[in-house]
Amino acid sequence: MDFLPFTRPTIDDEVIRLVTEVLRSGWITTGPKVNEFEKSLAAYVSSDTGKVPYVKVFTSATGALETALQVMGIGEGDEVIVPAMTFTASANVVALVGAKPVLVDVDLKTRNLTIEGVKKAITSRTKCIMPVHFAGLPVDMDPLYELAKQHNIRVLEDAAHAIGTRYKNRKIGSFGDMISFSFHPNKNMTTIEGGALVLWKEAEAQQVDLLRFHGLQKDAFGNMDVLMPARKFNMPDVSAAVGIAQLKRLDEFCSKRLKLVDTYYQLLNHPLLNLPERGDDGHCWHIFSPLINFTQLGMTRPQFIQKMADEKIGIGVHYQALTTFTAYKDMGYSCPQAERIGRETVTLPLFPAMTKVDVERVCQTVLRYLN
Ligand SMILES: Cc1ncc(COP(=O)(O)O)c(C=O)c1O
């Protein structure tokens, strides 16, 4: 029996064909494929609404998030509200632009920040709210945007988990302020490494072009100027070629993930298990991460992970709460739900090439250890 990892990208012949074409073309860094990929992403997110945003791709979502904060003018003295249950990049970028990440607790079931939590965290210094659509389950965005509007605060959606997800029948990225996607290999689609930023204002899109490539500007005669020192986050054409092929299959990947998760919900039922909130059919599942009460089970999580590995099943951990990390633990935030999730979460295998039989095997094995 082969080892079943908790995730695996679907790299098909079309990806290999397109990448080979780029590698043979003589131009492998940022060029025509990046252009084409940005257009395809803009068309994808706007396919229901026809309202086409600006889409700018990056070498990572981390780069996209940091650049978005810079474009929003966020820095020293500003606060950005970030959920304590997320990958550390969400808060790191806030600290890196000189602002303060204000960590708020999340809901135990949805793993998402709550409107009430955000309301309590808003101060006169709050410049931005960064909701994370955890595991692809959308945050309740209508009241969040309403709240942001009332306080004149910007919203940067960390949608690293949520490309392909719909909120109230609208694709994430088809509305809102700024939205960042990740194309890391674990995500719903990949470019090997990569990310994208969706935005709506032309002036801000032009600023992104400067900030993701050295602050460099060229005029029509090829004269160069550097308007400000800036990072280098340009995606190569090889990655964009992977993304073009992946995007064509994204909806199929999402429906496969949804079906596999259906089986998890049918089979997994145990008093020591706490299953995550289930969205509607618009939920493109990034990860399936139930909580296990390890204290009652009388086993530690590393022991559980080892036992599952012995059974050839890979388990991930997404994530430890940010409030438990050295970089953030002395900031005085108390986020008990995020911390509990961080202690009890286990990510079970979920990727499009899995079969129902794989899910059944995972469930039988998990239940055997729980019993
Ligand atoms: C919620 C969240 N935000 C941001 C990132 C950063 O993405 P990238 O690895 O593309 O920089 C990740 C990656 O895991 C993530 O899960």
PDB file of N, CA, C and O in Angstrom, residues 294-340:
ATOM      1  N   PHE A 294      -6.982  15.137  22.690  1.00  0.00           N
ATOM      2  CA  PHE A 294      -5.866  14.219  22.969  1.00  0.00           C
ATOM      3  C   PHE A 294      -5.751  13.888  24.452  1.00  0.00           C
ATOM      4  O   PHE A 294      -5.288  12.800  24.805  1.00  0.00           O
ATOM      5  N   THR A 295      -6.178  14.825  25.325  1.00  0.00           N
ATOM      6  CA  THR A 295      -6.090  14.546  26.770  1.00  0.00           C
ATOM      7  C   THR A 295      -6.981  13.364  27.103  1.00  0.00           C
ATOM      8  O   THR A 295      -6.557  12.407  27.761  1.00  0.00           O
ATOM      9  N   GLN A 296      -8.236  13.423  26.632  1.00  0.00           N
ATOM     10  CA  GLN A 296      -9.154  12.302  26.912  1.00  0.00           C
ATOM     11  C   GLN A 296      -8.717  11.019  26.216  1.00  0.00           C
ATOM     12  O   GLN A 296      -8.930   9.926  26.725  1.00  0.00           O
ATOM     13  N   LEU A 297      -8.107  11.187  25.056  1.00  0.00           N
ATOM     14  CA  LEU A 297      -7.668  10.003  24.299  1.00  0.00           C
ATOM     15  C   LEU A 297      -6.490   9.323  25.002  1.00  0.00           C
ATOM     16  O   LEU A 297      -6.250   8.117  24.818  1.00  0.00           O
ATOM     17  N   GLY A 298      -5.740  10.099  25.786  1.00  0.00           N
ATOM     18  CA  GLY A 298      -4.571   9.538  26.478  1.00  0.00           C
ATOM     19  C   GLY A 298      -3.411   9.304  25.522  1.00  0.00           C
ATOM     20  O   GLY A 298      -2.643   8.355  25.661  1.00  0.00           O
ATOM     21  N   MET A 299      -3.326  10.183  24.535  1.00  0.00           N
ATOM     22  CA  MET A 299      -2.259  10.061  23.527  1.00  0.00           C
ATOM     23  C   MET A 299      -1.856  11.489  23.154  1.00  0.00           C
ATOM     24  O   MET A 299      -2.710  12.378  23.181  1.00  0.00           O
ATOM     25  N   THR A 300      -0.591  11.721  22.839  1.00  0.00           N
ATOM     26  CA  THR A 300      -0.226  13.065  22.384  1.00  0.00           C
ATOM     27  C   THR A 300      -0.434  13.144  20.873  1.00  0.00           C
ATOM     28  O   THR A 300      -0.525  12.111  20.199  1.00  0.00           O
ATOM     29  N   ARG A 301      -0.452  14.377  20.355  1.00  0.00           N
ATOM     30  CA  ARG A 301      -0.608  14.504  18.898  1.00  0.00           C
ATOM     31  C   ARG A 301       0.580  13.890  18.161  1.00  0.00           C
ATOM     32  O   ARG A 301       0.356  13.147  17.177  1.00  0.00           O
ATOM     33  N   PRO A 302       1.830  14.136  18.590  1.00  0.00           N
ATOM     34  CA  PRO A 302       2.941  13.476  17.876  1.00  0.00           C
ATOM     35  C   PRO A 302       2.809  11.942  17.876  1.00  0.00           C
ATOM     36  O   PRO A 302       3.126  11.297  16.875  1.00  0.00           O
ATOM     37  N   GLN A 303       2.307  11.382  18.985  1.00  0.00           N
ATOM     38  CA  GLN A 303       2.114   9.913  19.014  1.00  0.00           C
ATOM     39  C   GLN A 303       1.054   9.499  17.991  1.00  0.00           C
ATOM     40  O   GLN A 303       1.208   8.516  17.275  1.00  0.00           O
ATOM     41  N   PHE A 304      -0.029  10.272  17.931  1.00  0.00           N
ATOM     42  CA  PHE A 304      -1.104   9.980  16.965  1.00  0.00           C
ATOM     43  C   PHE A 304      -0.567  10.059  15.534  1.00  0.00           C
ATOM     44  O   PHE A 304      -0.814   9.169  14.701  1.00  0.00           O
ATOM     45  N   ILE A 305       0.195  11.135  15.274  1.00  0.00           N
ATOM     46  CA  ILE A 305       0.739  11.324  13.917  1.00  0.00           C
ATOM     47  C   ILE A 305       1.659  10.142  13.560  1.00  0.00           C
ATOM     48  O   ILE A 305       1.617   9.627  12.433  1.00  0.00           O
ATOM     49  N   GLN A 306       2.447   9.695  14.542  1.00  0.00           N
ATOM     50  CA  GLN A 306       3.352   8.569  14.294  1.00  0.00           C
ATOM     51  C   GLN A 306       2.562   7.287  14.009  1.00  0.00           C
ATOM     52  O   GLN A 306       2.873   6.546  13.075  1.00  0.00           O
ATOM     53  N   LYS A 307       1.498   7.070  14.797  1.00  0.00           N
ATOM     54  CA  LYS A 307       0.683   5.856  14.590  1.00  0.00           C
ATOM     55  C   LYS A 307       0.052   5.886  13.199  1.00  0.00           C
ATOM     56  O   LYS A 307       0.002   4.871  12.503  1.00  0.00           O
ATOM     57  N   MET A 308      -0.428   7.055  12.787  1.00  0.00           N
ATOM     58  CA  MET A 308      -1.035   7.161  11.455  1.00  0.00           C
ATOM     59  C   MET A 308       0.035   6.972  10.364  1.00  0.00           C
ATOM     60  O   MET A 308      -0.228   6.339   9.344  1.00  0.00           O
ATOM     61  N   ALA A 309       1.233   7.484  10.618  1.00  0.00           N
ATOM     62  CA  ALA A 309       2.322   7.306   9.637  1.00  0.00           C
ATOM     63  C   ALA A 309       2.653   5.808   9.513  1.00  0.00           C
ATOM     64  O   ALA A 309       2.916   5.320   8.408  1.00  0.00           O
ATOM     65  N   ASP A 310       2.604   5.091  10.652  1.00  0.00           N
ATOM     66  CA  ASP A 310       2.845   3.639  10.614  1.00  0.00           C
ATOM     67  C   ASP A 310       1.796   2.937   9.734  1.00  0.00           C
ATOM     68  O   ASP A 310       2.049   1.889   9.166  1.00  0.00           O
ATOM     69  N   GLU A 311       0.618   3.549   9.677  1.00  0.00           N
ATOM     70  CA  GLU A 311      -0.470   2.987   8.852  1.00  0.00           C
ATOM     71  C   GLU A 311      -0.438   3.584   7.434  1.00  0.00           C
ATOM     72  O   GLU A 311      -1.400   3.498   6.683  1.00  0.00           O
ATOM     73  N   LYS A 312       0.662   4.307   7.140  1.00  0.00           N
ATOM     74  CA  LYS A 312       0.863   4.921   5.818  1.00  0.00           C
ATOM     75  C   LYS A 312      -0.155   6.022   5.512  1.00  0.00           C
ATOM     76  O   LYS A 312      -0.695   6.114   4.400  1.00  0.00           O
ATOM     77  N   ILE A 313      -0.439   6.805   6.543  1.00  0.00           N
ATOM     78  CA  ILE A 313      -1.340   7.944   6.363  1.00  0.00           C
ATOM     79  C   ILE A 313      -0.653   9.206   6.894  1.00  0.00           C
ATOM     80  O   ILE A 313      -0.206   9.233   8.043  1.00  0.00           O
ATOM     81  N   GLY A 314      -0.562  10.211   6.053  1.00  0.00           N
ATOM     82  CA  GLY A 314       0.088  11.472   6.444  1.00  0.00           C
ATOM     83  C   GLY A 314      -0.900  12.399   7.133  1.00  0.00           C
ATOM     84  O   GLY A 314      -2.055  12.512   6.715  1.00  0.00           O
ATOM     85  N   ILE A 315      -0.443  13.049   8.201  1.00  0.00           N
ATOM     86  CA  ILE A 315      -1.290  13.988   8.951  1.00  0.00           C
ATOM     87  C   ILE A 315      -0.547  15.321   9.021  1.00  0.00           C
ATOM     88  O   ILE A 315       0.648  15.341   9.320  1.00  0.00           O
ATOM     89  N   GLY A 316      -1.258  16.413   8.774  1.00  0.00           N
ATOM     90  CA  GLY A 316      -0.642  17.739   8.891  1.00  0.00           C
ATOM     91  C   GLY A 316      -1.135  18.451  10.143  1.00  0.00           C
ATOM     92  O   GLY A 316      -2.062  17.982  10.817  1.00  0.00           O
ATOM     93  N   VAL A 317      -0.529  19.589  10.452  1.00  0.00           N
ATOM     94  CA  VAL A 317      -0.981  20.416  11.577  1.00  0.00           C
ATOM     95  C   VAL A 317      -1.162  21.846  11.068  1.00  0.00           C
ATOM     96  O   VAL A 317      -0.189  22.504  10.689  1.00  0.00           O
ATOM     97  N   HIS A 318      -2.403  22.307  11.034  1.00  0.00           N
ATOM     98  CA  HIS A 318      -2.700  23.665  10.514  1.00  0.00           C
ATOM     99  C   HIS A 318      -3.637  24.386  11.461  1.00  0.00           C
ATOM    100  O   HIS A 318      -4.834  24.205  11.362  1.00  0.00           O
ATOM    101  N   TYR A 319      -3.162  25.201  12.300  1.00  0.00           N
ATOM    102  CA  TYR A 319      -1.789  25.609  12.578  1.00  0.00           C
ATOM    103  C   TYR A 319      -1.667  25.708  14.089  1.00  0.00           C
ATOM    104  O   TYR A 319      -2.658  25.687  14.805  1.00  0.00           O
ATOM    105  N   GLN A 320      -0.486  25.968  14.590  1.00  0.00           N
ATOM    106  CA  GLN A 320      -0.334  26.372  15.981  1.00  0.00           C
ATOM    107  C   GLN A 320      -0.823  27.822  16.054  1.00  0.00           C
ATOM    108  O   GLN A 320      -0.582  28.595  15.111  1.00  0.00           O
ATOM    109  N   ALA A 321      -1.506  28.205  17.145  1.00  0.00           N
ATOM    110  CA  ALA A 321      -1.997  29.594  17.244  1.00  0.00           C
ATOM    111  C   ALA A 321      -0.810  30.558  17.280  1.00  0.00           C
ATOM    112  O   ALA A 321       0.226  30.270  17.878  1.00  0.00           O
ATOM    113  N   LEU A 322      -0.983  31.713  16.635  1.00  0.00           N
ATOM    114  CA  LEU A 322       0.115  32.692  16.578  1.00  0.00           C
ATOM    115  C   LEU A 322       0.529  33.152  17.967  1.00  0.00           C
ATOM    116  O   LEU A 322       1.693  33.479  18.194  1.00  0.00           O
ATOM    117  N   THR A 323      -0.435  33.174  18.907  1.00  0.00           N
ATOM    118  CA  THR A 323      -0.156  33.645  20.272  1.00  0.00           C
ATOM    119  C   THR A 323       0.796  32.717  21.031  1.00  0.00           C
ATOM    120  O   THR A 323       1.221  33.049  22.125  1.00  0.00           O
ATOM    121  N   THR A 324       1.115  31.560  20.457  1.00  0.00           N
ATOM    122  CA  THR A 324       2.026  30.633  21.149  1.00  0.00           C
ATOM    123  C   THR A 324       3.452  30.730  20.598  1.00  0.00           C
ATOM    124  O   THR A 324       4.348  30.048  21.080  1.00  0.00           O
ATOM    125  N   PHE A 325       3.637  31.563  19.569  1.00  0.00           N
ATOM    126  CA  PHE A 325       4.982  31.676  18.970  1.00  0.00           C
ATOM    127  C   PHE A 325       5.819  32.743  19.677  1.00  0.00           C
ATOM    128  O   PHE A 325       5.289  33.785  20.084  1.00  0.00           O
ATOM    129  N   THR A 326       7.109  32.516  19.753  1.00  0.00           N
ATOM    130  CA  THR A 326       8.034  33.467  20.387  1.00  0.00           C
ATOM    131  C   THR A 326       7.807  34.899  19.880  1.00  0.00           C
ATOM    132  O   THR A 326       7.774  35.836  20.672  1.00  0.00           O
ATOM    133  N   ALA A 327       7.631  35.048  18.589  1.00  0.00           N
ATOM    134  CA  ALA A 327       7.513  36.396  18.009  1.00  0.00           C
ATOM    135  C   ALA A 327       6.264  37.133  18.484  1.00  0.00           C
ATOM    136  O   ALA A 327       6.219  38.361  18.424  1.00  0.00           O
ATOM    137  N   TYR A 328       5.230  36.424  18.915  1.00  0.00           N
ATOM    138  CA  TYR A 328       3.939  37.072  19.221  1.00  0.00           C
ATOM    139  C   TYR A 328       3.425  36.817  20.634  1.00  0.00           C
ATOM    140  O   TYR A 328       2.464  37.442  21.055  1.00  0.00           O
ATOM    141  N   LYS A 329       4.070  35.897  21.375  1.00  0.00           N
ATOM    142  CA  LYS A 329       3.419  35.461  22.623  1.00  0.00           C
ATOM    143  C   LYS A 329       3.456  36.496  23.737  1.00  0.00           C
ATOM    144  O   LYS A 329       2.641  36.425  24.655  1.00  0.00           O
ATOM    145  N   ASP A 330       4.368  37.468  23.650  1.00  0.00           N
ATOM    146  CA  ASP A 330       4.438  38.456  24.735  1.00  0.00           C
ATOM    147  C   ASP A 330       3.675  39.739  24.409  1.00  0.00           C
ATOM    148  O   ASP A 330       3.867  40.763  25.057  1.00  0.00           O
ATOM    149  N   MET A 331       2.804  39.696  23.409  1.00  0.00           N
ATOM    150  CA  MET A 331       2.076  40.918  23.039  1.00  0.00           C
ATOM    151  C   MET A 331       0.818  41.109  23.884  1.00  0.00           C
ATOM    152  O   MET A 331       0.125  42.120  23.750  1.00  0.00           O
ATOM    153  N   GLY A 332       0.501  40.110  24.713  1.00  0.00           N
ATOM    154  CA  GLY A 332      -0.617  40.283  25.649  1.00  0.00           C
ATOM    155  C   GLY A 332      -1.976  39.858  25.103  1.00  0.00           C
ATOM    156  O   GLY A 332      -2.998  40.212  25.677  1.00  0.00           O
ATOM    157  N   TYR A 333      -1.997  39.110  24.000  1.00  0.00           N
ATOM    158  CA  TYR A 333      -3.292  38.675  23.464  1.00  0.00           C
ATOM    159  C   TYR A 333      -3.705  37.329  24.042  1.00  0.00           C
ATOM    160  O   TYR A 333      -2.870  36.435  24.186  1.00  0.00           O
ATOM    161  N   SER A 334      -4.991  37.216  24.340  1.00  0.00           N
ATOM    162  CA  SER A 334      -5.503  35.940  24.830  1.00  0.00           C
ATOM    163  C   SER A 334      -6.493  35.414  23.795  1.00  0.00           C
ATOM    164  O   SER A 334      -7.494  36.061  23.497  1.00  0.00           O
ATOM    165  N   CYS A 335      -6.184  34.282  23.220  1.00  0.00           N
ATOM    166  CA  CYS A 335      -7.034  33.727  22.162  1.00  0.00           C
ATOM    167  C   CYS A 335      -7.267  32.241  22.449  1.00  0.00           C
ATOM    168  O   CYS A 335      -6.694  31.359  21.775  1.00  0.00           O
ATOM    169  N   PRO A 336      -8.093  31.939  23.477  1.00  0.00           N
ATOM    170  CA  PRO A 336      -8.233  30.541  23.929  1.00  0.00           C
ATOM    171  C   PRO A 336      -8.743  29.578  22.861  1.00  0.00           C
ATOM    172  O   PRO A 336      -8.308  28.421  22.825  1.00  0.00           O
ATOM    173  N   GLN A 337      -9.652  30.043  22.009  1.00  0.00           N
ATOM    174  CA  GLN A 337     -10.180  29.112  20.988  1.00  0.00           C
ATOM    175  C   GLN A 337      -9.095  28.757  19.970  1.00  0.00           C
ATOM    176  O   GLN A 337      -8.935  27.593  19.601  1.00  0.00           O
ATOM    177  N   ALA A 338      -8.364  29.785  19.526  1.00  0.00           N
ATOM    178  CA  ALA A 338      -7.282  29.539  18.552  1.00  0.00           C
ATOM    179  C   ALA A 338      -6.243  28.616  19.176  1.00  0.00           C
ATOM    180  O   ALA A 338      -5.714  27.718  18.506  1.00  0.00           O
ATOM    181  N   GLU A 339      -5.971  28.834  20.458  1.00  0.00           N
ATOM    182  CA  GLU A 339      -4.951  28.008  21.119  1.00  0.00           C
ATOM    183  C   GLU A 339      -5.426  26.564  21.259  1.00  0.00           C
ATOM    184  O   GLU A 339      -4.656  25.620  21.075  1.00  0.00           O
ATOM    185  N   ARG A 340      -6.722  26.393  21.535  1.00  0.00           N
ATOM    186  CA  ARG A 340      -7.250  25.022  21.610  1.00  0.00           C
ATOM    187  C   ARG A 340      -7.183  24.346  20.225  1.00  0.00           C
ATOM    188  O   ARG A 340      -6.759  23.194  20.108  1.00  0.00           O
TER     189      ARG A 340
END
